[in-house]
Coordinates of N, CA and C in Angstrom, one line a residue:
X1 N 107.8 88.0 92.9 CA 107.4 88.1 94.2 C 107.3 86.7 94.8
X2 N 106.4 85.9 94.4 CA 106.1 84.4 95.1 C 106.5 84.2 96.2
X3 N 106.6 83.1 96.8 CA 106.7 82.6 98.3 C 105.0 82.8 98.9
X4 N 105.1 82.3 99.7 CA 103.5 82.4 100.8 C 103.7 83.3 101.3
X5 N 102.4 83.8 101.7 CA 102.1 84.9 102.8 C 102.9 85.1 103.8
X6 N 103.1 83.7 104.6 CA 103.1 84.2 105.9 C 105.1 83.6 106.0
X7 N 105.6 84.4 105.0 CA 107.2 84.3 104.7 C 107.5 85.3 105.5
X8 N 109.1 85.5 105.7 CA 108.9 86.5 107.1 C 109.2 87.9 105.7
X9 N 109.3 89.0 106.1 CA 109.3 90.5 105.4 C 110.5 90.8 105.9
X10 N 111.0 92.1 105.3 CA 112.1 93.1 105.9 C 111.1 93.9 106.4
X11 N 111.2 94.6 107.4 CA 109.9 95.9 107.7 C 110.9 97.2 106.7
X12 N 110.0 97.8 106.2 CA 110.2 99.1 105.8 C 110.1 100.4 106.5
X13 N 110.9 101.2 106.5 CA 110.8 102.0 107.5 C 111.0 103.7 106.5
X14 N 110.0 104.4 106.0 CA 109.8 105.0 105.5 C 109.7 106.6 105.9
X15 N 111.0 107.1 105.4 CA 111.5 108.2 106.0 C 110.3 109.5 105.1
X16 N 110.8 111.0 105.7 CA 110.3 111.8 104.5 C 110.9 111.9 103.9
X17 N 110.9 111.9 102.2 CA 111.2 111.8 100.8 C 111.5 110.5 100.2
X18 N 110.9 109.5 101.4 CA 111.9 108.3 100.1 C 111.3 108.1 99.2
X19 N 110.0 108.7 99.0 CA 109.3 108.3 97.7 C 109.7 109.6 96.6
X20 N 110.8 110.6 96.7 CA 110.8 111.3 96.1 C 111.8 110.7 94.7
X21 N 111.7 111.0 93.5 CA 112.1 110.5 92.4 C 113.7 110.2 92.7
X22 N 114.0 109.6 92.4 CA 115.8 109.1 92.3 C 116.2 108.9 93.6
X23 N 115.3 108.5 94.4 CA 116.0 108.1 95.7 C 115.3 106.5 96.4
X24 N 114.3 106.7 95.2 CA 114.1 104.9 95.5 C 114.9 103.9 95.0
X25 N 115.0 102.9 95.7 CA 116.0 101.1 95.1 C 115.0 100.7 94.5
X26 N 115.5 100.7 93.2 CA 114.9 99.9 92.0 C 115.3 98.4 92.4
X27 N 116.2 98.0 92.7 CA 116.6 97.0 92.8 C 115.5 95.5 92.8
X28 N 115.7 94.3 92.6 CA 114.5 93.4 92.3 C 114.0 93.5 93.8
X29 N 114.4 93.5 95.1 CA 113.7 93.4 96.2 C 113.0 94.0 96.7
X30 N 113.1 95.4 95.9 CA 112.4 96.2 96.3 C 111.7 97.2 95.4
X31 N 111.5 96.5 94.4 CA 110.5 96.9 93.3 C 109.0 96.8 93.7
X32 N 108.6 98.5 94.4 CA 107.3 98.4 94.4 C 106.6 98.8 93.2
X33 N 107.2 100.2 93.1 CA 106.6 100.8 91.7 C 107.5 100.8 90.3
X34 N 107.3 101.1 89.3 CA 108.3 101.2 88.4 C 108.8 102.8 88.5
X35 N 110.0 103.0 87.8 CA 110.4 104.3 87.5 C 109.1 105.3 87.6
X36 N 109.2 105.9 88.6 CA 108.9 107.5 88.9 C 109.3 108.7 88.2
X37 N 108.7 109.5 87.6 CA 109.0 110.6 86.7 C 108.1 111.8 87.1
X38 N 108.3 112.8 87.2 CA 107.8 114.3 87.7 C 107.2 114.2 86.5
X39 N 107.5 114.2 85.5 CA 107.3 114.8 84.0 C 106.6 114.1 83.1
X40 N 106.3 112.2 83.9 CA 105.8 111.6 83.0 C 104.2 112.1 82.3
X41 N 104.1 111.6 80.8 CA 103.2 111.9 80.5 C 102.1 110.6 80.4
X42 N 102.2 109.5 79.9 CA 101.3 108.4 80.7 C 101.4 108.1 81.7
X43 N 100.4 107.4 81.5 CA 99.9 106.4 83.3 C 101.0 105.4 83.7
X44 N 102.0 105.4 83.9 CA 102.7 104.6 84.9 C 102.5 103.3 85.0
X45 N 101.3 103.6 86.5 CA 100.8 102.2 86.9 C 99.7 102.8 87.1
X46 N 98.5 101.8 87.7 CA 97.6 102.3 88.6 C 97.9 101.7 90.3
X47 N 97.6 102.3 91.4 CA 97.3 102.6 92.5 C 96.0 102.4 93.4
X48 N 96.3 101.7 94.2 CA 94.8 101.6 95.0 C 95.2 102.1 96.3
X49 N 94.5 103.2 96.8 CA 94.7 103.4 98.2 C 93.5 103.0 99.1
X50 N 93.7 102.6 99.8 CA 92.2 102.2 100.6 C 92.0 103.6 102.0
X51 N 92.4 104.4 101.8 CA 91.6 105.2 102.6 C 91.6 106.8 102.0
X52 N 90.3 106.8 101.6 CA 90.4 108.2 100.3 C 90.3 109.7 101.5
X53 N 91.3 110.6 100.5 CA 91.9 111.7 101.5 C 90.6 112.9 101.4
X54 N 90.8 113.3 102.6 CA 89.6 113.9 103.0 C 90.1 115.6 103.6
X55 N 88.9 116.5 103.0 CA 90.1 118.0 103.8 C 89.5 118.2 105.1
X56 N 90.3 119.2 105.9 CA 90.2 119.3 106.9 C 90.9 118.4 107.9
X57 N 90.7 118.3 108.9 CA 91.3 117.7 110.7 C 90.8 116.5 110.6
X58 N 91.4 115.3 109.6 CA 91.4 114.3 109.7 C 92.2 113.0 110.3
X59 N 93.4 113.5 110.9 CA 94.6 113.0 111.7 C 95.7 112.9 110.2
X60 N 96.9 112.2 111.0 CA 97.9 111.9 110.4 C 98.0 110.7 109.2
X61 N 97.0 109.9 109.1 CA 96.8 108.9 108.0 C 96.5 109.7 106.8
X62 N 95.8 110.5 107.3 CA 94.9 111.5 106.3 C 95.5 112.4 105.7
X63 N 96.2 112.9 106.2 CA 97.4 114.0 105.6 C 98.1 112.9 104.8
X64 N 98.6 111.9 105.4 CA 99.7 111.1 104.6 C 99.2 110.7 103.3
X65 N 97.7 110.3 103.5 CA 97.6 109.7 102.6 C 97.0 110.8 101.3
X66 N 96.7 112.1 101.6 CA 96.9 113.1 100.5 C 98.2 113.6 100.0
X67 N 98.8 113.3 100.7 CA 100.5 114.0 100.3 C 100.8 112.4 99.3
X68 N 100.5 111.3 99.7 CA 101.1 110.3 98.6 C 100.5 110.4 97.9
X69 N 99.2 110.6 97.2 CA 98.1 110.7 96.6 C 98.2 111.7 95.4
X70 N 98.5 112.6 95.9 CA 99.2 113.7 94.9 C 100.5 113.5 94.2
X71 N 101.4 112.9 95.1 CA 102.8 112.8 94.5 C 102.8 111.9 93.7
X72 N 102.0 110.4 93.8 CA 102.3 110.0 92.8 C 101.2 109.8 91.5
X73 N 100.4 110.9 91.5 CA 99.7 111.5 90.4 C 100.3 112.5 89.9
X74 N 101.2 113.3 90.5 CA 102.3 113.9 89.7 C 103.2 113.3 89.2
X75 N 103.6 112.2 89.3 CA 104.2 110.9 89.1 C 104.2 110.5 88.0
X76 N 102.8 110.4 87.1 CA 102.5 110.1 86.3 C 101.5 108.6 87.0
X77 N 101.7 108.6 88.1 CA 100.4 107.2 88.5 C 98.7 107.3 88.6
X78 N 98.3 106.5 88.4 CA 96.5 106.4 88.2 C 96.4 106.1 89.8
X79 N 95.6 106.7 90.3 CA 95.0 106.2 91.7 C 93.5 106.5 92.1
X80 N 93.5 105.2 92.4 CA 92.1 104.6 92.8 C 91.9 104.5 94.4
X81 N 90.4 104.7 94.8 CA 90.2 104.2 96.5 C 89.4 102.8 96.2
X82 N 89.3 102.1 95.2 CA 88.9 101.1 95.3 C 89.6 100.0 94.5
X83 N 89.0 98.5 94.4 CA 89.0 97.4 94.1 C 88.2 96.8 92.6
X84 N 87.5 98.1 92.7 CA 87.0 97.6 91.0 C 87.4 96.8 89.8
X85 N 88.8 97.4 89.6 CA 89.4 97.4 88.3 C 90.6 96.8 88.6
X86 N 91.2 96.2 87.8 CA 92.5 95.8 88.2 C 93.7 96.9 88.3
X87 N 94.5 97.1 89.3 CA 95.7 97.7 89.7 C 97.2 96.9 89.7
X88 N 98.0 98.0 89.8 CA 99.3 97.3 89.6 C 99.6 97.3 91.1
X89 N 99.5 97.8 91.9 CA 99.7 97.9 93.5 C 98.6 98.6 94.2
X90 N 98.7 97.8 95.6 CA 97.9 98.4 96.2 C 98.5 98.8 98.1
X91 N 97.5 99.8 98.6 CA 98.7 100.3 99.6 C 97.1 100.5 101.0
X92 N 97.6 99.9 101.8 CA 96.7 99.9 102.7 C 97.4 100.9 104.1
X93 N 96.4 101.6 104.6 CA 96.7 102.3 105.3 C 95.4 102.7 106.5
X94 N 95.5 103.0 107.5 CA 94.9 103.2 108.9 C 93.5 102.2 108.4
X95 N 94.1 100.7 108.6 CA 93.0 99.5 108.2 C 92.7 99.6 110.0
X96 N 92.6 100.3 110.5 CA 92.2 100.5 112.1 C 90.6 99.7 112.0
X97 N 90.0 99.6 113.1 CA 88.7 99.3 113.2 C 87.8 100.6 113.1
X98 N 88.2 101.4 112.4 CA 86.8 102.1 112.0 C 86.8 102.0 110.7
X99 N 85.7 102.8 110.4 CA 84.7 102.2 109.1 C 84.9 103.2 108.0
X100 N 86.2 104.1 108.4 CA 86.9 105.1 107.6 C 87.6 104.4 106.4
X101 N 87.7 103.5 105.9 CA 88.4 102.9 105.0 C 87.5 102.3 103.8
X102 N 87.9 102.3 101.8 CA 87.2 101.8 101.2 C 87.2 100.6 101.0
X103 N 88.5 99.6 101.6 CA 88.6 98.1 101.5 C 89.6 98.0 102.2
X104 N 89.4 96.9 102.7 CA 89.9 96.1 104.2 C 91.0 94.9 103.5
X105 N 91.8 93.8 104.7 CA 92.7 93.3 103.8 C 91.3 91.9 103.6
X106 N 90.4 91.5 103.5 CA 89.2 90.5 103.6 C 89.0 90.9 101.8
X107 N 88.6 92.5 101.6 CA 88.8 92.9 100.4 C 89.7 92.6 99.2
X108 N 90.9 92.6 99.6 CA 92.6 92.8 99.0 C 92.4 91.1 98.5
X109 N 92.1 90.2 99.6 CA 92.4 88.7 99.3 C 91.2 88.5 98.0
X110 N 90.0 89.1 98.4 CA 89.1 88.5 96.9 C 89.6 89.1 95.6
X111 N 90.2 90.5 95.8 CA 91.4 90.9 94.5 C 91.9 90.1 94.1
X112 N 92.9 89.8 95.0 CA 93.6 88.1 94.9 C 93.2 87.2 93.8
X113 N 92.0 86.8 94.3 CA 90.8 85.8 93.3 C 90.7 85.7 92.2
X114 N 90.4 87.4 92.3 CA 89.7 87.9 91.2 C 90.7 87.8 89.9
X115 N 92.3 88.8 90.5 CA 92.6 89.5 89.7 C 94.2 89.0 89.4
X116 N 94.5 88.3 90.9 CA 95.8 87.5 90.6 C 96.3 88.5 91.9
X117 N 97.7 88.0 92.1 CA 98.2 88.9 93.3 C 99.0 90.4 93.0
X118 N 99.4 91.4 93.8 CA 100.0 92.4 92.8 C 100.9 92.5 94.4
X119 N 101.8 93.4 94.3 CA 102.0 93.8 95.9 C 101.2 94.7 96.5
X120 N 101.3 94.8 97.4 CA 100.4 95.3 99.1 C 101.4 95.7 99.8
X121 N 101.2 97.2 100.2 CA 102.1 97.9 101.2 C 101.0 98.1 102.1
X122 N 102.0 97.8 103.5 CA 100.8 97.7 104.6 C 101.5 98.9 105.1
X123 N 100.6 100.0 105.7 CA 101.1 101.5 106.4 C 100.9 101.1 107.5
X124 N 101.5 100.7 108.7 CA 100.8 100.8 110.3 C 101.6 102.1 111.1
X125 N 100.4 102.7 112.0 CA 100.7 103.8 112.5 C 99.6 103.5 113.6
X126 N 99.7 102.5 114.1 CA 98.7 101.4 115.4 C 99.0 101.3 116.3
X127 N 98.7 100.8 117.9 CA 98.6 99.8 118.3 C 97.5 99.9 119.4
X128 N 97.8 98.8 120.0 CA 96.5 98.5 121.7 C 97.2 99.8 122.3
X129 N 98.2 100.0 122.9 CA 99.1 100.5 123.9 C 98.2 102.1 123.6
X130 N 98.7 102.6 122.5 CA 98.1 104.3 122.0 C 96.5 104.4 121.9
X131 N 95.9 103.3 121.5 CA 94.2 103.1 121.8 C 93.8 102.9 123.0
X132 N 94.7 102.2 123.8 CA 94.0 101.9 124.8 C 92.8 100.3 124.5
X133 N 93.0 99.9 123.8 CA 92.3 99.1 123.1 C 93.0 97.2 123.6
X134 N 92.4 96.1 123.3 CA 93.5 94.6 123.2 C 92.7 94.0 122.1
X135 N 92.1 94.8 121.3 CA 92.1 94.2 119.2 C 92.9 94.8 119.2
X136 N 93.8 95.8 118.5 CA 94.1 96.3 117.1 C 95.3 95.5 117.1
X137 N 96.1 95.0 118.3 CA 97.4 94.4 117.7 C 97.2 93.7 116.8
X138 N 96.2 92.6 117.3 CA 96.1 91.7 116.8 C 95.1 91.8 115.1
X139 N 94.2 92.9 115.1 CA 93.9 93.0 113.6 C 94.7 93.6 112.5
X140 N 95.6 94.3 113.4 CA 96.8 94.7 112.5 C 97.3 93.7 111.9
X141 N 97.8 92.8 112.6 CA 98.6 91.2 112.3 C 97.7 90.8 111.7
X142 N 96.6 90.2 111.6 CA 95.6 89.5 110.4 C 95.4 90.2 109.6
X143 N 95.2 91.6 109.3 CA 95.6 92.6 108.2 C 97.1 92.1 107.1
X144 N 97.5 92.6 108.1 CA 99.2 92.0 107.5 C 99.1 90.6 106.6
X145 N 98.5 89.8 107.4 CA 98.9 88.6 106.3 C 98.8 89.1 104.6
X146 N 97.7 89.7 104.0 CA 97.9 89.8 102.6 C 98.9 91.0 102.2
X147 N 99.9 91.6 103.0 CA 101.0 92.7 102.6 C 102.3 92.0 102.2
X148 N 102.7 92.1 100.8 CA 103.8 91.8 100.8 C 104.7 92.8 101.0
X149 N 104.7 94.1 101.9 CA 105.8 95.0 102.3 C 104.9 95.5 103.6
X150 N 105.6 96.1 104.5 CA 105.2 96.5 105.5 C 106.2 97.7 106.2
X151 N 104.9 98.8 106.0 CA 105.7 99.9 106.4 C 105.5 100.3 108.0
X152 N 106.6 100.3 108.9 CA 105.6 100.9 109.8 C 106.5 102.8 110.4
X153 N 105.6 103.3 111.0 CA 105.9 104.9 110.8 C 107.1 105.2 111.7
X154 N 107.4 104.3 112.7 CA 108.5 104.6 113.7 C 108.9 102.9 114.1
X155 N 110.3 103.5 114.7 CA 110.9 101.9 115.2 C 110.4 101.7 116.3
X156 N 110.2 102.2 116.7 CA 109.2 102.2 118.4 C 108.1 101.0 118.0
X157 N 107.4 101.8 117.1 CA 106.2 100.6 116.3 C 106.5 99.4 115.8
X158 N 107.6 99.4 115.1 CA 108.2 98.1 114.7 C 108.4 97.6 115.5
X159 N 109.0 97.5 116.7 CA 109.6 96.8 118.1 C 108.3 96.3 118.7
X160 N 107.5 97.2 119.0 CA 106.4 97.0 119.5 C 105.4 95.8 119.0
X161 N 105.5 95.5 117.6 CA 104.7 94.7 116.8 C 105.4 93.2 116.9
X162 N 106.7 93.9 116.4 CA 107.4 92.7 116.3 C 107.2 91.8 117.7
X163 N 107.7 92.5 118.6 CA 107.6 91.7 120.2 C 106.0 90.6 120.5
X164 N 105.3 91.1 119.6 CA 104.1 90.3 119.8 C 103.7 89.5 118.1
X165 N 104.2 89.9 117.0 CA 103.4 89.3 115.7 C 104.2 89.4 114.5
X166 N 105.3 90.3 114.6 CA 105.7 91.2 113.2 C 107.2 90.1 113.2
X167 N 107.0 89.3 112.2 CA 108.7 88.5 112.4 C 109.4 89.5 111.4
X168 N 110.3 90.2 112.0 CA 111.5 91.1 112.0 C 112.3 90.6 111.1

């Protein structure tokens, strides 16, 4: 991985199924997880997701983040909502300003510290414009600094980021 933080990224643009087995690029640039298996019988990796999935009418982060949650525990992956222990990746998602999340990227960097760096997939599905808000652009972008991949849900969103923070 190496290089600094604030190197520029390719944005990721994450269709439905690319996380389905045989359709991810192993390739070195884009080694988030290792080989994915339906069938595996160990743990893989472990997994940190920072926003633990909840039932019921919790918006679209929340579905998302049960539908990954599951897949890649059928996967054969370990997943965690926290920072405790050391992980092989970790995946941040609706780091929004509410207080719905188990660790923030302020969290991710004392991992850092603690534990050494691992990759960080940043999910954004944000902005001021849809809040009505003039934070979140910008805490999304200070979020981002500790992601070394960045997914965002639509190009609309990528455009949108990019035009103000996201070097493309």
């Amino acid at each position: 991985m190496g290089g600094s933080l604030s190197e520029a990224r390719a944005p990721i643009l994450l269709e439905a199924g690319a996380l389905l087995p045989g359709t991810f690029d192993h390739s070195e640039d884009h080694a988030i997880f290792p080989t994915m298996s339906l069938f595996a019988k160990k743990t893989v990796a472990t997994v940190a997701i920072n926003l633990v999935p909840r039932r019921g009418s919790w918006g679209g982060a929340n579905q998302w983040t049960s539908q990954v949650t599951r897949f890649l525990q059928a996967a054969g992956y370990r997943v965690r909502h926290d920072l405790k222990h050391p992980v092989d990746a970790i995946i941040m998602t609706h780091t929004g300003l509410s207080k719905g999340v188990s660790f923030d990227a302020g969290d991710v960097e004392e991992y850092f510290h603690r534990h050494g760096r691992v990759p960080v997939i940043h999910r954004i599905n944000d902005n001021d414009i849809r809040k009505g808000t003039s934070e979140m652009d910008e805490f999304l972008a200070a979020s981002d600094e500790v992601a070394s991949h960045t997914v965002f849900v639509s190009e609309w969103l990528r455009d949108h980021h990019a035009a103000r923070w996201f070097n493309a």
